[in-house]
Short mmCIF file of C-alpha atoms in Angstrom, two decimals:
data_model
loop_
_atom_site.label_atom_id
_atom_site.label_comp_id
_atom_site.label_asym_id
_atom_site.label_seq_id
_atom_site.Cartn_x
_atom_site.Cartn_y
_atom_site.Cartn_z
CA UNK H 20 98.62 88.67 95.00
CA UNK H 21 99.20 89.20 98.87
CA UNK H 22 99.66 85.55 99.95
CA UNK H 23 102.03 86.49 102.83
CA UNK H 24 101.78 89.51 104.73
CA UNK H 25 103.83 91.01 107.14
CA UNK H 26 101.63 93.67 108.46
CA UNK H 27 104.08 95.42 110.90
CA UNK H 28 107.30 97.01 108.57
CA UNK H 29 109.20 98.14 111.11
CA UNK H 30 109.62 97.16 114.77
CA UNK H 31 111.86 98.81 117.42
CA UNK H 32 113.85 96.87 120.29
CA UNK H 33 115.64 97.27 122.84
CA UNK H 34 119.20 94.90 122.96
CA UNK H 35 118.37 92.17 125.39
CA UNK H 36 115.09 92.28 124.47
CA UNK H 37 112.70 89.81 122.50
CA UNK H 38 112.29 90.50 118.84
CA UNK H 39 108.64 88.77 117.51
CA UNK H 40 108.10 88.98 113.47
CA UNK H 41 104.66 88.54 112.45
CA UNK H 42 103.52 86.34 109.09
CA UNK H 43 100.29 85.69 107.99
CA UNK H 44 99.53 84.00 105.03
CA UNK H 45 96.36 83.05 102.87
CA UNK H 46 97.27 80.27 100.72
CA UNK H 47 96.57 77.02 102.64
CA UNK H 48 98.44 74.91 100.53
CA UNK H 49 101.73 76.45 101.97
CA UNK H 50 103.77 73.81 103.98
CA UNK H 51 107.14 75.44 104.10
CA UNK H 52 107.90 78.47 105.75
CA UNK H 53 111.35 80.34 105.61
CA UNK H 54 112.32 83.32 107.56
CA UNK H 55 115.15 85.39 105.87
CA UNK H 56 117.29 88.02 107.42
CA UNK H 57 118.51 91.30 104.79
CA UNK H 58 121.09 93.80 105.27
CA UNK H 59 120.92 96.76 102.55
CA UNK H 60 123.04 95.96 99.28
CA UNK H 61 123.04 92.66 100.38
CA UNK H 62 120.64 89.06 99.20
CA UNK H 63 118.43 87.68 101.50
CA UNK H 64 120.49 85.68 104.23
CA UNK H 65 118.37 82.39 105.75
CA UNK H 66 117.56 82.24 109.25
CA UNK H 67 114.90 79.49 109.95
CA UNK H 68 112.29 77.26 108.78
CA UNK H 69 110.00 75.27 109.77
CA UNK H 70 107.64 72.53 107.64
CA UNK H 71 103.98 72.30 108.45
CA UNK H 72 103.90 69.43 110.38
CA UNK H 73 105.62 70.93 112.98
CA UNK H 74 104.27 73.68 115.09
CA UNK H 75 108.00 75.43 116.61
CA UNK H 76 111.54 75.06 115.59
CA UNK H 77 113.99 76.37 117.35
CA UNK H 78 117.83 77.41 116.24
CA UNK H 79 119.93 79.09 119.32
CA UNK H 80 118.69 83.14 119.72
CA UNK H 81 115.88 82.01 116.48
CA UNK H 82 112.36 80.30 117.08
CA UNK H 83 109.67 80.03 114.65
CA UNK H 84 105.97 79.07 115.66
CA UNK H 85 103.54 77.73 113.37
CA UNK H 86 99.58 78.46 113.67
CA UNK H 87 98.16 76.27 110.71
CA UNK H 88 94.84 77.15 111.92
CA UNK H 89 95.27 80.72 112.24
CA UNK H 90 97.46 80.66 109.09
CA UNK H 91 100.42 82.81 111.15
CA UNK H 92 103.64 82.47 112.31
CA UNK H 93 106.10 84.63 114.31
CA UNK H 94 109.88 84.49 114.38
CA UNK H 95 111.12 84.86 118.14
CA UNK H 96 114.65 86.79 118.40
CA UNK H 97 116.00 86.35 122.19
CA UNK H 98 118.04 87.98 123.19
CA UNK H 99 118.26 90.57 120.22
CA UNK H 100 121.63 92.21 119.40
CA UNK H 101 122.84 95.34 117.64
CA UNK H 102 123.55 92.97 114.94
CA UNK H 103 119.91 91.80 114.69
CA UNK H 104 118.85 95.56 112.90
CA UNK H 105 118.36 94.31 109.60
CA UNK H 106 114.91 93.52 107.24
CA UNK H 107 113.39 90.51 107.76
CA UNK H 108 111.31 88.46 105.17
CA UNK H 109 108.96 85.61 105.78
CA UNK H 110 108.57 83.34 102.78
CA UNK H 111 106.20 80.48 101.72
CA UNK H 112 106.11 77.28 99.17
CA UNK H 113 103.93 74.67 98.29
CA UNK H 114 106.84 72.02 98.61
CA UNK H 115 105.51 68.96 97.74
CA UNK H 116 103.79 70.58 94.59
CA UNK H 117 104.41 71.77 91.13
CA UNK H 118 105.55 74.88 92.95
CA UNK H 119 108.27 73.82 94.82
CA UNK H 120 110.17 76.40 93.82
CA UNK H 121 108.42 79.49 93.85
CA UNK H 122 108.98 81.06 97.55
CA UNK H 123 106.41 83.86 98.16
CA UNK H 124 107.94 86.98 99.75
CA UNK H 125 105.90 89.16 102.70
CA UNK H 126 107.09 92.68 102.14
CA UNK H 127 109.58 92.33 104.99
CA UNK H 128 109.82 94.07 108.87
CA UNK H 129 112.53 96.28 109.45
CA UNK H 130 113.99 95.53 112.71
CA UNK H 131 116.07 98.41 114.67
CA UNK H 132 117.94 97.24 117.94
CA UNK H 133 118.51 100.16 120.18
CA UNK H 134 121.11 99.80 122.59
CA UNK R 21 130.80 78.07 103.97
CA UNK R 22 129.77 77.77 100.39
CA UNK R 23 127.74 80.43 99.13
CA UNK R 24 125.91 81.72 95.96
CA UNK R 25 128.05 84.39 93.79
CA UNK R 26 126.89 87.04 91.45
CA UNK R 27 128.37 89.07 88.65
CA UNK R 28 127.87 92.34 87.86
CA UNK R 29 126.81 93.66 91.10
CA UNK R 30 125.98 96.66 89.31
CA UNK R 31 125.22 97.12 85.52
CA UNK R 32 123.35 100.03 83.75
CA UNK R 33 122.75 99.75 80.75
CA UNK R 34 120.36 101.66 77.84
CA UNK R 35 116.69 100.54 77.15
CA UNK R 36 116.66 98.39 74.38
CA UNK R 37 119.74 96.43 75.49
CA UNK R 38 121.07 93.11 75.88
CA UNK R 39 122.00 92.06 79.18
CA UNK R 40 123.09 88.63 80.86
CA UNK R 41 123.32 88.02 84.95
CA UNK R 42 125.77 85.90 85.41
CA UNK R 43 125.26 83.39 89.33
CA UNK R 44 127.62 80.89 90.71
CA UNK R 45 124.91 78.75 92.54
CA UNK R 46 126.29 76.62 95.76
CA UNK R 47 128.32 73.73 94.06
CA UNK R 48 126.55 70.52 94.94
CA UNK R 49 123.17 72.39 94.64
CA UNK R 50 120.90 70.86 91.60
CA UNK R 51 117.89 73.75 91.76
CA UNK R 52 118.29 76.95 90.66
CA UNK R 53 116.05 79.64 90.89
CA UNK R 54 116.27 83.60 90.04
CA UNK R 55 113.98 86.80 91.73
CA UNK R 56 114.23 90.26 91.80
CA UNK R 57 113.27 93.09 93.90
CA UNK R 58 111.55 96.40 92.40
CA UNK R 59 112.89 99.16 95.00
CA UNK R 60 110.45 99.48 97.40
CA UNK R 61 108.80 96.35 96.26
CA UNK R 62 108.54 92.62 97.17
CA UNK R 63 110.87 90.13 96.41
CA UNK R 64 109.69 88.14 93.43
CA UNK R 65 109.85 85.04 91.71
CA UNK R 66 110.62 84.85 88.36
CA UNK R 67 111.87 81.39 87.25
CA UNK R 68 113.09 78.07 88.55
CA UNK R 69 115.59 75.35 87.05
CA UNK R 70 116.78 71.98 87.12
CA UNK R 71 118.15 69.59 84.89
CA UNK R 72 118.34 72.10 82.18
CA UNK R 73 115.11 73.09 82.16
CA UNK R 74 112.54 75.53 83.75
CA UNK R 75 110.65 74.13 85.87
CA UNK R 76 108.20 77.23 86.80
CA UNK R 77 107.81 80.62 85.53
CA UNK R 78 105.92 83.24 86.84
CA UNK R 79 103.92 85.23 84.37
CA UNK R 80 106.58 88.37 84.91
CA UNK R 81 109.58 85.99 83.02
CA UNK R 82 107.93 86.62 79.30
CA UNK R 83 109.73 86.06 75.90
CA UNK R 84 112.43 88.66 76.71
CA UNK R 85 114.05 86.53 79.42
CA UNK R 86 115.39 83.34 79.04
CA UNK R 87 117.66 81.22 81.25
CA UNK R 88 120.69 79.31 80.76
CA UNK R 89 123.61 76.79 82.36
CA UNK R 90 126.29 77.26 80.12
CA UNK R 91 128.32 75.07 82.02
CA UNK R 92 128.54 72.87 84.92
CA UNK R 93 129.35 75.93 87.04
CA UNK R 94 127.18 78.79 86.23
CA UNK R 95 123.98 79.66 86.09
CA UNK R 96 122.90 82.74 83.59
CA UNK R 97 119.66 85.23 83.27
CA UNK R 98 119.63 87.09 80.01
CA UNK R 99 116.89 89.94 79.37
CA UNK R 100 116.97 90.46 75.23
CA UNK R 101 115.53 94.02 75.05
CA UNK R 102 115.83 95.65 78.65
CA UNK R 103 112.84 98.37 79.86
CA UNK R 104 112.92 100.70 81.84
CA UNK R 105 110.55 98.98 84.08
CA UNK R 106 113.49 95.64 84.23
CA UNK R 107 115.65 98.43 86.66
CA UNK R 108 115.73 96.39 89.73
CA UNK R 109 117.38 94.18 92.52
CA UNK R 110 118.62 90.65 90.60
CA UNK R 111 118.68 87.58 93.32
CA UNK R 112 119.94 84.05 92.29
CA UNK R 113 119.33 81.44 94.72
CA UNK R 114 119.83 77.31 94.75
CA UNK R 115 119.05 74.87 96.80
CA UNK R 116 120.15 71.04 97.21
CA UNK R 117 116.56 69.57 96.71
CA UNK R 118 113.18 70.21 95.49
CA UNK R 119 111.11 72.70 97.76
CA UNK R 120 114.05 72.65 100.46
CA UNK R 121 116.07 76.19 101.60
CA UNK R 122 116.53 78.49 98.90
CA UNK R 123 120.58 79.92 99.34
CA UNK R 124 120.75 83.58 97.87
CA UNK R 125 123.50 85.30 96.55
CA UNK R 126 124.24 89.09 96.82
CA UNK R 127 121.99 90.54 93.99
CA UNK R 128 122.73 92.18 90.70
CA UNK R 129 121.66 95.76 90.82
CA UNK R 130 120.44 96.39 87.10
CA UNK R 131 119.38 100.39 85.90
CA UNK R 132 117.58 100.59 82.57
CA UNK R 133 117.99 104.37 81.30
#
């Protein structure tokens, strides 16, 4: 049941650089989208979300864009930091359903920031 | 800054066993919700909670799970007879409404020998 994919499980970046996370999802039903940070031996820390009737929401070094149409969105990391090298999830629920609760997982993008 | 607690963060324990996760959710938070990770695998949903009662379950949370809130604090996961196939990453999360941000705790790393 791959309703959200990350397609790309690991990216490399230089510090300074922009980080951009790629999510695609299926299920058009969706209209919440999380993005979730994870260090090893650690739970999933939140990041950023964004609700479908927006299209970009932006929290200091953190943007998320929304493509309903395309059914994608991308986490923007600027600039990214040593700090940044972690796993990074993309989730999505059906908030306003009888699955508010269920976040589906992609299977996560493991981010390296090289100095 | 508040934040979701776990306890054990490790437990091993034989097939066949008890076990209860034990989660602290975020104090004012009303929505409860446990996943767990497979090594190497997805995080996944297994159950959702509020005013003492499950709201969803996912078809992985059978009869040999339940879920409990002993008290006004905490926030419990027992699996009756553990498998071998149970050995995984435990996450509890909460949040303060329905469908908003999902706070995790740390995880509960559970081995079934």
């Amino acid at each position: 049941d791959q309703q959200v994919k990350q397609n790309s499980p690991s990216l490399s970046v230089q510090e300074g650089r922009i980080s951009i996370l790629n999510c695609d999802y299926t299920n058009s039903m969706f209209d919440y989208f999380l993005w979730y940070k994870k260090y090893p031996a650690e739970g999933p820390t939140f990041l950023i979300s964004i609700s479908s009737i927006k299209d970009k929401n932006e929290d200091g070094r953190f943007t998320v864009f929304l493509n309903k149409s395309a059914k994608h969105l991308s986490l923007h990391i600027v600039p990214s930091q040593p700090g940044d090298s972690a796993v990074y999830f993309c989730a999505a629920t059906e908030e306003f359903s009888d699955s508010w609760g269920k976040l589906q997982f992609g299977a996560g993008t493991q981010v390296v920031v090289t100095p | 800054e508040p934040e979701v607690t776990q306890t054990p963060s490790h437990q091993v324990t034989q097939m066949g066993q008890e076990v209860i996760l034990r989660c602290v959710p975020i104090s004012n938070h009303l929505y409860f919700y446990w996943y767990r990770q497979i090594l190497g695998q997805k995080v996944e949903f297994l159950v959702s909670f509020y005013n003492n009662e499950i709201s969803e379950k996912s078809e992985i949370f059978d009869d040999q799970f339940s879920v409990e809130r002993p008290d006004g604090s905490n926030f419990t996961l027992k699996i009756r007879s553990t498998k071998l196939e149970d050995s995984a990453m435990y996450f509890c999360a909460s949040s303060s409404g329905v469908g908003g941000t999902q706070y995790f705790g740390p995880g509960t790393r559970l081995l079934v020998l």
